[in-house]
Amino acid sequence: MTMLNYAYKGRDGGGKIVKGKLDAPSEAAAVARLKTMGVMPTELAQSAAGTGLQMEINIGFLEKKVGLKDLAVMSRQMATMVSSGLSLLRTLTILADQTENKKLGTTLDAVRVQVETGASLSAAFGKFPQVFPPLMVHLIRAGETGGFLDRSLESVASTFEKEVKLTQTIKSALTYPIVVLCMAVVATIAMLVFIVPVFETMFAGLNAELPVPTQILVTLSKNMIWIVPLLIVIGIVFALWWRSHKHDEKVRQKVDSLKLKLPVFGLLFKKVAVARFARNFSTMTKSGVPILQALSIVGETSGSWVIANAMQRVQDSVRSGRSVSAPLAEEPVFPQMVVQMIAVGEDAGALDTMLGKVADFYDEEVQTTTESLTSLIEPLMIAVIGVIVGGMIVALYLPMFSVFSAITNQSN
């Protein structure tokens, strides 16, 4: 649908003259939107696109993305407005105007236009998959069908808030080692570029053969003039390639499988994936989403190709008449405790409750594992930096030790 820009002038509910611009597919849609905003238009005309300095500059990669935190806040506010009796069009208008994320505001404005033309809220959200995840769309559709849209929106907000908290926990575990590793790399490059050449000039006057570690250090220092630019180019090329191909099936298969096998962080990544799976599955079953649709969606929203692939096999088994727990027991990525609790939930008719308990348990496990990893990684990273920097210092001073030994032997 082509969006046109209209300049308007009118009076608000208090009789005050207001003016501005808005986007709408037609003049009638623009008038309808102004009425939902409480503005009675007196003048309305299509405005020409800006030119020169008045043209709006939109740089895609600098535009702030819509994160789960933005969606959680929006869903919570929308649930409050809907439960208070505000119309959906009025709610979308308010949210589009007050959200701090420009991209989300623009998208909500487009959603409002879709709803004005007769589309349901879930269908309108579904037209923007780059902003609204499938989990959110299906939960809202279930709420629209069952007549409990406000509760569905609250479920979306609660799920995304827990996901944000989980993500922050993971970032806190990875921030320290990444920062320390970067500092070690910068310190190593600085020593090779600025300090080693000074010692190299000193070594040249000794007229003695340098030890092997020192020779390696000097050789690296001489070649840093092309090694550093090469590393920068490789890093940029890899970042661009990763941005374009990180969602490819083959890339996800290899990377996600490798992540679960890492010696230190593999267990953490596995617990995070299981927590996401259980939480999203619980939310969807509680909201009345059909089990086959739920299985299809929770695999993708787990963030792990391994679990997504396992969910496809589980979905095929459930479609053939089996329970959920039976095929889950055949997937090694799911711990036995998870399988047993899901089996109990199926037998008791409380699958959503059991899945919620599994999600809470693994959220606590992630927190505990993160704290343990942090206390373990700190001394390890300090030791790594000590070995790197200390090894370079020893390599620099080895020739001096050799010269002092030679002088001592000659004096004797």
XYZ file of C-alpha atoms in Angstrom:
412
model
C 0.000 0.000 0.000
C 1.467 3.370 -1.083
C 1.659 5.882 1.760
C 1.127 9.571 0.952
C 2.150 12.504 3.099
C -0.549 15.073 3.995
C -0.207 18.486 5.612
C -3.187 19.359 7.799
C -4.599 22.230 9.824
C -7.530 21.945 12.192
C -8.891 22.380 15.708
C -8.510 19.984 18.609
C -11.124 19.190 21.276
C -10.358 22.415 23.132
C -10.763 24.584 20.041
C -7.041 25.206 19.696
C -5.639 25.422 16.154
C -3.163 22.629 15.426
C -1.222 21.737 12.299
C 1.233 19.106 11.196
C 1.853 16.244 8.796
C 0.824 12.603 8.689
C 1.068 9.585 6.380
C -2.040 7.893 4.966
C -2.955 5.886 1.846
C -5.714 8.337 0.848
C -7.303 11.618 1.801
C -10.267 9.812 3.382
C -7.921 7.727 5.524
C -6.092 10.907 6.570
C -9.372 12.519 7.668
C -10.352 9.377 9.576
C -7.045 9.304 11.354
C -7.287 12.978 12.334
C -10.716 12.292 13.844
C -9.272 9.438 15.919
C -6.642 11.925 17.104
C -9.414 14.291 18.197
C -8.648 16.843 15.472
C -11.330 18.350 13.205
C -9.489 19.215 9.965
C -10.129 22.562 8.269
C -7.369 22.244 5.675
C -5.862 19.077 4.237
C -3.519 18.827 1.255
C -1.004 16.326 -0.018
C 2.492 17.663 0.635
C 5.336 17.282 -1.833
C 8.382 15.289 -0.947
C 11.120 17.362 0.604
C 14.069 18.404 -1.467
C 17.545 19.659 -0.696
C 18.053 20.451 2.974
C 14.374 19.695 3.704
C 14.654 16.117 2.490
C 14.554 13.555 5.291
C 17.743 11.544 5.421
C 17.283 7.884 6.281
C 20.439 5.861 6.763
C 19.387 2.255 7.289
C 22.350 0.908 9.208
C 22.310 3.904 11.592
C 18.601 3.568 12.351
C 17.858 2.163 15.772
C 16.398 -1.319 15.526
C 13.246 -2.420 17.299
C 14.329 -4.567 20.234
C 12.414 -6.866 22.523
C 12.485 -4.203 25.241
C 10.676 -1.769 22.918
C 8.095 -4.423 22.053
C 7.629 -5.347 25.718
C 6.932 -1.728 26.703
C 4.611 -1.257 23.723
C 2.684 -4.474 24.479
C 2.269 -3.539 28.153
C 0.969 -0.075 27.249
C -1.346 -1.463 24.564
C -2.767 -4.026 26.985
C -3.496 -1.266 29.514
C -5.229 0.924 26.932
C -7.288 -1.903 25.440
C -8.420 -3.125 28.859
C -9.386 0.487 29.730
C -11.804 0.598 26.812
C -9.853 2.683 24.298
C -10.489 1.824 20.669
C -7.765 -0.032 18.816
C -7.270 2.845 16.347
C -6.929 5.381 19.148
C -4.513 3.080 20.979
C -2.297 2.626 17.917
C -2.298 6.378 17.267
C -1.180 7.154 20.818
C 1.507 4.476 20.777
C 2.843 5.622 17.393
C 3.156 9.187 18.675
C 4.711 8.485 22.074
C 7.156 5.660 21.358
C 10.820 6.702 21.498
C 11.867 4.252 18.775
C 11.320 5.998 15.445
C 11.138 2.790 13.425
C 8.562 1.279 15.788
C 6.511 4.478 15.656
C 6.499 4.451 11.861
C 5.548 0.768 11.810
C 2.712 1.271 14.296
C 1.430 4.090 12.121
C 1.401 1.721 9.136
C -0.347 -0.919 11.279
C -3.020 1.610 12.199
C -3.625 2.285 8.500
C -4.013 -1.459 7.885
C -6.518 -1.740 10.761
C -8.450 1.273 9.405
C -8.884 -0.528 6.090
C -10.406 -3.566 7.826
C -7.449 -5.808 8.686
C -7.200 -7.478 12.098
C -4.419 -6.438 14.454
C -2.591 -9.772 14.093
C -2.842 -9.633 10.294
C -1.484 -6.074 10.300
C 1.398 -7.064 12.584
C 2.074 -10.069 10.352
C 2.837 -7.746 7.428
C 5.925 -6.495 9.287
C 7.861 -9.672 10.248
C 11.110 -7.720 10.563
C 9.594 -5.840 13.532
C 7.004 -8.152 15.107
C 8.177 -11.753 15.810
C 5.902 -14.707 14.855
C 5.398 -15.475 18.557
C 3.802 -12.066 19.075
C 1.605 -12.330 15.975
C 0.232 -15.771 16.927
C -0.445 -14.800 20.547
C -2.367 -11.715 19.424
C -4.313 -13.789 16.883
C -5.254 -16.235 19.657
C -6.373 -13.309 21.836
C -8.490 -11.853 19.026
C -10.127 -15.220 18.372
C -10.833 -15.918 22.046
C -11.853 -12.377 22.968
C -9.006 -11.775 25.439
C -6.700 -9.491 23.458
C -5.592 -7.549 26.547
C -4.455 -10.741 28.323
C -2.611 -11.882 25.200
C -0.790 -8.569 25.036
C 0.135 -8.902 28.711
C 1.498 -12.390 27.974
C 3.577 -10.959 25.125
C 4.926 -8.220 27.398
C 5.751 -10.662 30.200
C 7.480 -13.090 27.805
C 9.581 -10.377 26.188
C 10.505 -8.862 29.564
C 11.823 -12.225 30.744
C 13.658 -12.667 27.445
C 15.302 -9.243 27.868
C 16.382 -10.181 31.389
C 17.782 -13.482 30.118
C 19.683 -11.718 27.330
C 21.165 -9.221 29.779
C 22.324 -12.114 31.955
C 24.146 -13.680 29.003
C 25.704 -10.356 28.026
C 26.981 -9.858 31.555
C 28.673 -13.256 31.397
C 30.317 -12.570 28.036
C 31.231 -8.899 28.509
C 34.160 -9.446 30.889
C 36.081 -12.056 28.864
C 35.504 -10.171 25.600
C 36.735 -6.867 27.065
C 39.781 -8.508 28.649
C 40.588 -10.354 25.415
C 40.377 -7.116 23.422
C 42.651 -5.386 25.947
C 45.163 -8.224 25.640
C 45.152 -7.946 21.835
C 45.581 -4.151 21.950
C 48.405 -4.424 24.508
C 50.178 -7.052 22.403
C 49.937 -4.977 19.219
C 51.114 -1.837 21.064
C 54.187 -3.635 22.422
C 55.039 -5.063 19.000
C 54.631 -1.682 17.263
C 56.177 0.720 19.789
C 58.316 -1.155 22.334
C 59.946 -4.005 20.429
C 61.531 -1.701 17.775
C 63.310 0.202 20.578
C 64.798 -3.034 21.909
C 65.618 -4.143 18.363
C 67.843 -1.085 17.884
C 69.533 -1.890 21.167
C 70.031 -5.546 20.149
C 71.670 -4.483 16.863
C 74.564 -2.946 18.800
C 75.232 -6.110 20.763
C 76.554 -8.016 17.745
C 75.279 -11.233 19.245
C 72.884 -13.896 18.038
C 69.420 -13.362 19.450
C 67.557 -16.184 21.249
C 64.744 -17.853 19.265
C 61.866 -16.232 21.259
C 63.402 -12.805 20.688
C 63.885 -13.480 16.985
C 60.216 -14.429 16.665
C 59.195 -11.240 18.484
C 61.405 -9.044 16.278
C 60.095 -10.715 13.105
C 56.497 -10.120 14.190
C 57.307 -6.484 14.982
C 58.820 -5.905 11.511
C 55.751 -7.409 9.815
C 53.150 -5.559 11.870
C 53.016 -2.879 9.168
C 51.008 -5.287 6.992
C 49.660 -7.724 9.608
C 47.515 -5.071 11.369
C 45.854 -3.728 8.167
C 45.299 -7.323 7.011
C 43.599 -8.223 10.300
C 41.402 -5.125 10.071
C 40.367 -5.958 6.503
C 39.656 -9.583 7.453
C 37.567 -8.412 10.407
C 35.502 -6.029 8.261
C 34.975 -8.644 5.532
C 33.926 -11.242 8.111
C 31.525 -8.791 9.790
C 29.871 -7.997 6.451
C 29.691 -11.679 5.511
C 28.273 -12.618 8.901
C 25.628 -9.911 8.671
C 24.476 -11.277 5.301
C 24.690 -15.018 6.003
C 24.180 -15.504 9.760
C 20.578 -16.634 9.172
C 21.473 -19.121 6.417
C 20.484 -22.699 7.199
C 23.986 -24.171 6.772
C 25.629 -21.407 8.812
C 23.123 -21.741 11.665
C 23.519 -25.511 11.659
C 27.286 -25.360 12.091
C 27.451 -22.385 14.448
C 24.609 -23.424 16.781
C 25.853 -27.018 16.952
C 29.342 -25.759 17.791
C 28.018 -23.392 20.468
C 26.444 -26.278 22.394
C 29.757 -28.187 22.317
C 31.958 -25.395 23.686
C 33.841 -26.529 26.819
C 32.917 -23.573 29.043
C 29.906 -21.817 27.515
C 28.225 -24.796 25.823
C 26.192 -25.738 28.910
C 25.127 -22.113 29.364
C 23.936 -21.801 25.755
C 21.992 -25.057 26.112
C 20.215 -23.873 29.258
C 19.344 -20.568 27.598
C 17.827 -22.345 24.589
C 15.799 -24.716 26.784
C 14.553 -21.801 28.927
C 13.364 -19.930 25.812
C 11.714 -23.047 24.432
C 9.825 -23.777 27.659
C 8.746 -20.167 28.261
C 7.470 -19.571 24.729
C 5.773 -22.980 24.594
C 4.065 -22.280 27.930
C 2.870 -18.844 26.811
C 1.440 -20.140 23.540
C -0.360 -23.142 25.004
C -1.793 -20.967 27.779
C -3.088 -18.506 25.176
C -4.862 -21.221 23.207
C -2.533 -21.472 20.204
C -2.920 -24.919 18.538
C -0.194 -27.338 19.620
C 1.194 -27.916 16.113
C 1.496 -24.188 15.446
C 3.080 -23.689 18.844
C 5.697 -26.378 18.188
C 6.565 -24.797 14.856
C 7.033 -21.349 16.376
C 8.863 -22.214 19.613
C 11.600 -23.985 17.677
C 12.466 -20.846 15.733
C 12.160 -18.543 18.757
C 14.523 -20.683 20.866
C 17.475 -19.105 19.054
C 19.083 -22.492 18.391
C 19.061 -24.408 15.116
C 19.474 -27.646 17.079
C 16.206 -27.129 18.965
C 14.424 -25.797 15.857
C 15.427 -28.936 13.950
C 14.330 -31.134 16.863
C 10.955 -29.338 16.967
C 10.333 -30.222 13.334
C 10.699 -33.909 14.147
C 8.548 -33.538 17.279
C 5.889 -31.744 15.252
C 5.799 -34.592 12.701
C 5.431 -37.135 15.519
C 2.624 -35.186 17.207
C 0.847 -34.848 13.864
C 0.884 -38.645 13.573
C -0.841 -39.004 16.956
C 1.991 -39.235 19.510
C 2.266 -37.128 22.648
C 4.738 -34.248 22.948
C 6.939 -35.871 25.594
C 7.518 -39.138 23.672
C 9.431 -37.646 20.692
C 11.122 -35.118 23.004
C 12.680 -38.035 24.890
C 14.395 -39.070 21.645
C 16.119 -35.684 21.265
C 19.420 -35.522 23.211
C 19.316 -31.725 23.458
C 16.454 -31.901 25.989
C 17.385 -33.017 29.535
C 15.408 -35.883 31.024
C 13.982 -33.623 33.718
C 12.352 -31.446 31.052
C 10.889 -34.478 29.283
C 9.527 -35.957 32.502
C 7.916 -32.689 33.633
C 6.265 -32.233 30.223
C 4.976 -35.832 30.420
C 3.485 -35.148 33.872
C 1.928 -31.927 32.565
C 0.311 -33.786 29.660
C -1.081 -36.471 31.950
C -2.462 -33.900 34.404
C -3.830 -31.583 31.715
C -1.559 -28.768 32.916
C 1.092 -28.624 30.209
C 1.351 -24.825 30.274
C 1.885 -24.808 34.058
C 4.645 -27.425 33.904
C 6.350 -25.626 31.034
C 6.249 -22.413 33.057
C 7.949 -24.185 35.974
C 10.604 -25.573 33.610
C 11.241 -22.059 32.249
C 11.550 -20.587 35.765
C 13.919 -23.381 36.798
C 16.200 -22.865 33.814
C 16.134 -19.085 34.241
C 17.571 -19.630 37.716
C 20.037 -22.177 36.304
C 21.244 -19.630 33.756
C 21.729 -17.072 36.523
C 23.667 -19.539 38.674
C 25.793 -20.774 35.753
C 26.572 -17.196 34.754
C 27.796 -16.331 38.234
C 29.928 -19.486 38.330
C 31.439 -18.766 34.913
C 32.217 -15.182 35.874
C 34.097 -16.266 39.012
C 35.954 -18.905 36.959
C 36.799 -16.738 33.946
C 38.231 -13.776 35.864
C 41.378 -15.560 37.133
C 41.748 -17.436 33.836
C 41.746 -14.215 31.788
C 44.189 -12.575 34.189
C 46.461 -15.587 33.793
C 46.185 -15.396 29.989
C 47.153 -11.716 29.958
C 49.994 -12.427 32.367
C 51.352 -15.205 30.153
C 51.149 -13.076 26.967
C 52.642 -9.880 28.375
C 55.076 -11.682 30.659
C 56.260 -13.911 27.821
C 56.963 -10.884 25.629
C 58.910 -9.155 28.407
C 61.003 -12.264 29.036
C 61.693 -12.590 25.292
C 62.875 -8.960 25.215
C 65.241 -9.363 28.152
C 66.737 -12.736 27.159
C 69.474 -11.153 24.945
C 70.556 -8.944 27.844
C 70.935 -11.997 30.053
C 73.050 -13.612 27.336
C 75.267 -10.526 27.026
C 75.757 -10.290 30.781
C 76.709 -13.979 30.884
C 79.218 -13.472 28.045
C 80.765 -10.446 29.780
C 81.029 -12.373 33.043
C 82.711 -15.321 31.317
C 85.226 -13.010 29.604
C 86.111 -11.253 32.861
C 86.718 -14.613 34.497
